[in-house]
Tab-separated table of C-alpha atoms in Angstrom:
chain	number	residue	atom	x	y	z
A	166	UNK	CA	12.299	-165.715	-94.971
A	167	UNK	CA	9.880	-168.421	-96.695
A	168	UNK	CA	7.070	-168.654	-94.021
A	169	UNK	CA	5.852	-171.920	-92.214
A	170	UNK	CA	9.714	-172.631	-92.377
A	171	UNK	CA	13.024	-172.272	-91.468
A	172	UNK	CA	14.141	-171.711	-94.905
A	173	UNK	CA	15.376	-168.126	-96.711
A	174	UNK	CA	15.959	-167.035	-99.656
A	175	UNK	CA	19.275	-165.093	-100.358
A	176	UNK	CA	19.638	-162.752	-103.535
A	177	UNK	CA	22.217	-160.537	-105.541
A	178	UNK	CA	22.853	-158.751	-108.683
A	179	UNK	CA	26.694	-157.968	-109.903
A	180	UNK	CA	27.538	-156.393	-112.963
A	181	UNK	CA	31.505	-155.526	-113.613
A	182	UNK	CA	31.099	-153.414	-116.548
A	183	UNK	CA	34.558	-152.358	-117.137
A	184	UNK	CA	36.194	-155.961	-116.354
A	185	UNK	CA	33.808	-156.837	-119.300
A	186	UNK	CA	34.873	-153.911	-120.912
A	187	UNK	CA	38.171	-155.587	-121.527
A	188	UNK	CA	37.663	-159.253	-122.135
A	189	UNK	CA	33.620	-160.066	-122.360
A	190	UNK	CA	34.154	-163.711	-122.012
A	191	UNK	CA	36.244	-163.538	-119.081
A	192	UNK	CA	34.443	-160.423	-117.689
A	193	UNK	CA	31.069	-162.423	-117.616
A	194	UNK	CA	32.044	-165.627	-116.149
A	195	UNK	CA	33.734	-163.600	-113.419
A	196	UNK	CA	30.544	-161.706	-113.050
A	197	UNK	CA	28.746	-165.416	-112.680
A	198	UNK	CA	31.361	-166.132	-110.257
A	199	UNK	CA	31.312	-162.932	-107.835
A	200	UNK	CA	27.377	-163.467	-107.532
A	201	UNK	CA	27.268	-167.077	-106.955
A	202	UNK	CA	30.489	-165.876	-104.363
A	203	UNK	CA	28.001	-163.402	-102.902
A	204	UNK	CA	25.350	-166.059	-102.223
A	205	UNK	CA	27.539	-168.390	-100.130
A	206	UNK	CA	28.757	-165.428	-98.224
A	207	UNK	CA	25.269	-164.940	-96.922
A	208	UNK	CA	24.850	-168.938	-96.141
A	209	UNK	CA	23.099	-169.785	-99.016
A	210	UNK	CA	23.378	-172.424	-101.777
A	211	UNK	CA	22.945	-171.078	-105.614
A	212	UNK	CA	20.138	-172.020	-107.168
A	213	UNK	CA	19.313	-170.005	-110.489
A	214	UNK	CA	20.190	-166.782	-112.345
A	215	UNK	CA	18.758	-164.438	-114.484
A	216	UNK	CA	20.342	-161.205	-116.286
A	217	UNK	CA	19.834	-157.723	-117.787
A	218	UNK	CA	21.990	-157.743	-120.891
A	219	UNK	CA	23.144	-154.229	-121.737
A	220	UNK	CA	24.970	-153.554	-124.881
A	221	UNK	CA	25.427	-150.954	-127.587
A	222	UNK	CA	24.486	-150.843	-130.827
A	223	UNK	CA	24.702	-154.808	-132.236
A	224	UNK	CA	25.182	-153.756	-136.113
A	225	UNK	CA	28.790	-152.231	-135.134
A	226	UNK	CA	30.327	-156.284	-135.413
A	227	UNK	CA	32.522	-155.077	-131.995
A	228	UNK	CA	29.647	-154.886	-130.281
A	229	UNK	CA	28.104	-158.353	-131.593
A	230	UNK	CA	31.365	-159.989	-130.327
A	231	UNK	CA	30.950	-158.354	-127.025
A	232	UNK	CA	27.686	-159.886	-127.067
A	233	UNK	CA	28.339	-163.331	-128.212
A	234	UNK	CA	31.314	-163.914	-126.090
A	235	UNK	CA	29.301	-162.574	-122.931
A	236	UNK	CA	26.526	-164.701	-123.372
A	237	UNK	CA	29.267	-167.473	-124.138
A	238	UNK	CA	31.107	-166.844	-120.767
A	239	UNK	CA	27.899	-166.839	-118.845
A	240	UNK	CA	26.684	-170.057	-120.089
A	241	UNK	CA	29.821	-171.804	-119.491
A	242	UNK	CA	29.952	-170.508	-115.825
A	243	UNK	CA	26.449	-171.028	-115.367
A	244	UNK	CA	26.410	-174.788	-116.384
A	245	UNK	CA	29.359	-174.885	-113.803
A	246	UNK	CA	27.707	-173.786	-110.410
A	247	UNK	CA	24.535	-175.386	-111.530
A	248	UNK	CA	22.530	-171.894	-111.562
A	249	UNK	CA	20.220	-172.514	-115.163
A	250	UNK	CA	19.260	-168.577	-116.142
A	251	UNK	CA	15.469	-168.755	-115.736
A	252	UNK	CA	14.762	-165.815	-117.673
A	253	UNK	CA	16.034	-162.281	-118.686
A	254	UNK	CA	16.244	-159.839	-121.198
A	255	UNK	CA	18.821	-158.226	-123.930
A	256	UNK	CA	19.061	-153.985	-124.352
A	257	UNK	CA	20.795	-152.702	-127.471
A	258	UNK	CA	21.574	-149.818	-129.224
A	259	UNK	CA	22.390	-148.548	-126.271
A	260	UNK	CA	24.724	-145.015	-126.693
A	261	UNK	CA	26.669	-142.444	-124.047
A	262	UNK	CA	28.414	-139.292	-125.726
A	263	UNK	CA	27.495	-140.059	-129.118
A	264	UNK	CA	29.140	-143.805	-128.397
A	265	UNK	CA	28.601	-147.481	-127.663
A	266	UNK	CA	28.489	-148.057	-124.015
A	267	UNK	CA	30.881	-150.523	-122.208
A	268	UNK	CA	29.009	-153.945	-122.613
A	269	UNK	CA	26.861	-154.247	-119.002
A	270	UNK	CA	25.486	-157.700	-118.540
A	271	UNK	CA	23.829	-157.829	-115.148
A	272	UNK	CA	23.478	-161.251	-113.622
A	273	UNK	CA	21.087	-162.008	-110.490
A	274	UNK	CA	21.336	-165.144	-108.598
A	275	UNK	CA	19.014	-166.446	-106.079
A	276	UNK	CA	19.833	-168.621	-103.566
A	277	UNK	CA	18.331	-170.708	-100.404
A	278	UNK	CA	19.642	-170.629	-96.641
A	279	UNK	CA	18.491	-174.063	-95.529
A	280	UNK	CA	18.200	-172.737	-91.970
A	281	UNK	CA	18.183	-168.791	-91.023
A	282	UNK	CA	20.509	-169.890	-88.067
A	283	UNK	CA	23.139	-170.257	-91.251
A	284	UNK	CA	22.484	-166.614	-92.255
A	285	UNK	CA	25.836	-164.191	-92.265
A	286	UNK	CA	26.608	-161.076	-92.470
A	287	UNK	CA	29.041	-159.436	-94.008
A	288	UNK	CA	29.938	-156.638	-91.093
A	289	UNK	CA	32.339	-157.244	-88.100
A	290	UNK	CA	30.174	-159.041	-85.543
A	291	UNK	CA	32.682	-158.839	-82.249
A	292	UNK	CA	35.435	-156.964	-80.799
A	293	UNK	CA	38.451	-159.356	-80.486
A	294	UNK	CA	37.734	-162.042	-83.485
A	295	UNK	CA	40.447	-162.896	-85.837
A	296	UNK	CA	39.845	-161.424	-89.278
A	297	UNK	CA	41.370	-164.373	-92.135
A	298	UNK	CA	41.659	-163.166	-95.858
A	299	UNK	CA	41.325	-166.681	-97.869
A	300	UNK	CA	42.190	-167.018	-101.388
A	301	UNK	CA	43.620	-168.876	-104.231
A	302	UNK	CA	47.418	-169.915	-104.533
A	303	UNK	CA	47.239	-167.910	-107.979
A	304	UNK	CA	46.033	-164.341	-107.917
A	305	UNK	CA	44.318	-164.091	-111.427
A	306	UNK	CA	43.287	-160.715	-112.505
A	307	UNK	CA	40.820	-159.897	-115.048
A	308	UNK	CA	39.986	-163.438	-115.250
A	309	UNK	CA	38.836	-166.049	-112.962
A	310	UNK	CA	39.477	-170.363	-112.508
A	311	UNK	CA	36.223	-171.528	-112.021
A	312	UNK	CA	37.916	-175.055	-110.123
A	313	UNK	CA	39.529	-172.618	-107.865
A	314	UNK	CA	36.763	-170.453	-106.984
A	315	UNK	CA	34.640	-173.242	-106.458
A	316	UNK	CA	36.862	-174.720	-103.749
A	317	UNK	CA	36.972	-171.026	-101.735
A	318	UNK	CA	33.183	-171.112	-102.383
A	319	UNK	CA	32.880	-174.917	-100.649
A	320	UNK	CA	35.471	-173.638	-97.816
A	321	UNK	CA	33.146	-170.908	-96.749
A	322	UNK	CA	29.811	-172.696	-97.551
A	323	UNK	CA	31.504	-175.479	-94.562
A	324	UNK	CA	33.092	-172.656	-92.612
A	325	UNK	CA	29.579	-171.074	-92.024
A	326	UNK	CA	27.715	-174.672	-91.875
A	327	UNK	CA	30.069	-175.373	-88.813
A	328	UNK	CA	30.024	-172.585	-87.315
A	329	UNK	CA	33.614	-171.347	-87.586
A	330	UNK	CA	32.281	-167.945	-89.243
A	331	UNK	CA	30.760	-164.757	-87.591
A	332	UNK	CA	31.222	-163.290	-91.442
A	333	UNK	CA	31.971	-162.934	-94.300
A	334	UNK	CA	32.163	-160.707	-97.292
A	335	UNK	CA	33.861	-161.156	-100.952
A	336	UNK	CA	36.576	-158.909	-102.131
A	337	UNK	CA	35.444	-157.604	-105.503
A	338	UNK	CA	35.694	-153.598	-106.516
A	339	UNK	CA	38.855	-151.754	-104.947
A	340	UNK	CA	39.930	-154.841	-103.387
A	341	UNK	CA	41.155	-155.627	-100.228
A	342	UNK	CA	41.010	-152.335	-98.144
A	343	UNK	CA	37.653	-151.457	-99.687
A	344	UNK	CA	36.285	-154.879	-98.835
A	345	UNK	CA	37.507	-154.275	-95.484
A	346	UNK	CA	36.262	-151.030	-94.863
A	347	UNK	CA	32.920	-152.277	-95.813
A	348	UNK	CA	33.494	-155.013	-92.906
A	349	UNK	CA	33.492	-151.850	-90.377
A	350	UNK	CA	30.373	-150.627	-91.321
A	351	UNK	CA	28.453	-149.762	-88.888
A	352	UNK	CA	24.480	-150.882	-89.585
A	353	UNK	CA	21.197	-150.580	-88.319
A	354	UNK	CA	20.959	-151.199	-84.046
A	355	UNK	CA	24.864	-152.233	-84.249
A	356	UNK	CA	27.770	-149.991	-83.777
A	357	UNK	CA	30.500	-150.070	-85.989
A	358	UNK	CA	33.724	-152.464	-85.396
A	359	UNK	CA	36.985	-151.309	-86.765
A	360	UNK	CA	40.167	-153.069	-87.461
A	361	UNK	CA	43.450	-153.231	-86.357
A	362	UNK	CA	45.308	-154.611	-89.155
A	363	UNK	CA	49.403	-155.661	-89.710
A	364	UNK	CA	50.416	-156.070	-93.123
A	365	UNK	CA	52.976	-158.554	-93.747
A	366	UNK	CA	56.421	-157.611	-94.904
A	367	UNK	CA	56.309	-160.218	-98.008
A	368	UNK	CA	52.902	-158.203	-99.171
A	369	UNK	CA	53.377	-155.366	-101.653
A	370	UNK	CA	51.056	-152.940	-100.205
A	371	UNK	CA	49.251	-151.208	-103.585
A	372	UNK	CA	49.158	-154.479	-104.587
A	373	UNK	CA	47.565	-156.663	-102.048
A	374	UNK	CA	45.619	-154.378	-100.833
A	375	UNK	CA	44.064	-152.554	-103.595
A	376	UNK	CA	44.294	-155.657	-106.377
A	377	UNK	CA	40.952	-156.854	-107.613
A	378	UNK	CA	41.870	-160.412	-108.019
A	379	UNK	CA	39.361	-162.898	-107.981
A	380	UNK	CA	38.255	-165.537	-105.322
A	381	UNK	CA	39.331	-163.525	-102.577
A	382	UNK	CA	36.836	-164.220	-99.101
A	383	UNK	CA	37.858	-161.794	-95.844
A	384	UNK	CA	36.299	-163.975	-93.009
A	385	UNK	CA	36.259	-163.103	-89.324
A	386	UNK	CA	36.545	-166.238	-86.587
A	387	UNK	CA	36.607	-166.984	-83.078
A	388	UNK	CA	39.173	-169.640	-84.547
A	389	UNK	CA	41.527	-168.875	-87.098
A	390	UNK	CA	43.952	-171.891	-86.547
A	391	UNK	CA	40.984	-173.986	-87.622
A	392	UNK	CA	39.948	-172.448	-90.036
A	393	UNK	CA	43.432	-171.513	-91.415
A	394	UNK	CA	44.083	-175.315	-91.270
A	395	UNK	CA	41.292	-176.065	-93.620
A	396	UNK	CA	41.526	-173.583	-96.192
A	397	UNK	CA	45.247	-175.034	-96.556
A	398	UNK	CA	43.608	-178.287	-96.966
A	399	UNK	CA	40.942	-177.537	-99.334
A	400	UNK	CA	42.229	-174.329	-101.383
A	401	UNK	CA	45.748	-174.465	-101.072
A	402	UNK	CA	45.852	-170.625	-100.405
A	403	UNK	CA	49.066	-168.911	-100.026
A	404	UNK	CA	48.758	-168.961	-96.323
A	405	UNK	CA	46.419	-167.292	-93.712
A	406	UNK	CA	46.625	-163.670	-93.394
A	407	UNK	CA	45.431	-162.483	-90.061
A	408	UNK	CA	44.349	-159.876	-88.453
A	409	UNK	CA	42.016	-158.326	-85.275
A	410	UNK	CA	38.974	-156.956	-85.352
């Protein structure tokens, strides 16, 4: 909280070594992406970034590509969301088992809640509210469309502004049941609330629920028709799944 006001300041640091791992250019903007994800989940607004770049030894030329096409994949979805990278710093020659390590670039974003009234959590905050899993009509994996995850970022950043949200958390590693689970956690003066939970027919259950596709939002609401109604407006999801918490 910033004192003498209202305001807050919201932080996070995401790192997705292994989605790096297998395409640093995509691997890095989706880390970019997840943060800036993380910040509107709170209630904030993403302001800047800064990173830990971790990478192996850069006279090996794999390892200079892994570098240059991080650093490339951060500064395009950096100039994107408008979050400049104030500062940072670069490890090399970094080794594990006689080896390079998997290139680890760690990227922090700070962010501002305009009023702590807007602050969310990510935990289930009432017995009874709907539970509404929004995401993108196409389920990219390993990569992310920045367009697309910008509109499920502006859906939420509304959702909370208006009140429609008692919270929300990204789906990142392990997907949809882990980012679930997480929901039930219980935390510090508040009980845990479970879920009971339907799957649909059409999903395929490994899947959907375990798939680590990007732009993914589980949301619970007092008012899931609205809120159903305007992700279909403004992300063009592939429909509302709901549940109850």
């Amino acid at each position: 909280r910033i004192k003498g006001t209202q305001k807050a300041l919201t932080m996070t640091l995401d790192g997705p070594a292994y989605r790096v791992a297998r395409n640093p250019r995509e691997g890095a903007k989706m880390a970019v992406a997840e943060a800036c994800r993380n910040i509107v989940c709170s209630g904030g607004r993403p302001l800047a970034a800064t990173n830990c770049l971790n990478f192996g030894n850069p006279e090996h030329p794999e390892v200079m590509w892994q570098f240059s096409e991080a650093v490339d994949g951060m500064s395009e979805a950096c100039s994107f969301f408008g979050t400049p990278i104030t500062g940072g710093n670069v490890s090399f020659y970094n080794e594990t088992f006689g080896g390079d390590i998997y290139p680890t670039p760690v990227i922090g974003i700070v962010g501002l809640i305009e009023d702590i009234s807007l602050v969310t959590k990510s935990a289930f905050q009432d017995a009874g509210d709907s539970v509404v899993l929004v995401e993108t009509v196409r389920r990219l994996v390993g990569k992310v469309d920045l367009d697309e995850e910008r509109a499920v970022q502006n859906l939420v950043a509304a959702a909370i502004r208006e009140k429609l949200v008692q919270s929300a958390h990204d789906v990142s590693e392990g997907g949809l049941a882990v980012a679930l689970a997480e929901c039930c956690y219980s935390t510090l003066n508040r009980s845990a609330i479970g879920a009971e939970l339907t799957i649909p027919s059409h999903l395929e259950v490994l899947r959907d629920l375990f798939g680590e596709f990007s732009s993914r939002v589980v949301l619970s609401t007092k008012n899931a028709a609205e809120l159903c109604r305007r992700a279909g407006e403004m992300v063009g999801h592939r429909g509302c799944h709901r549940w109850l918490a």
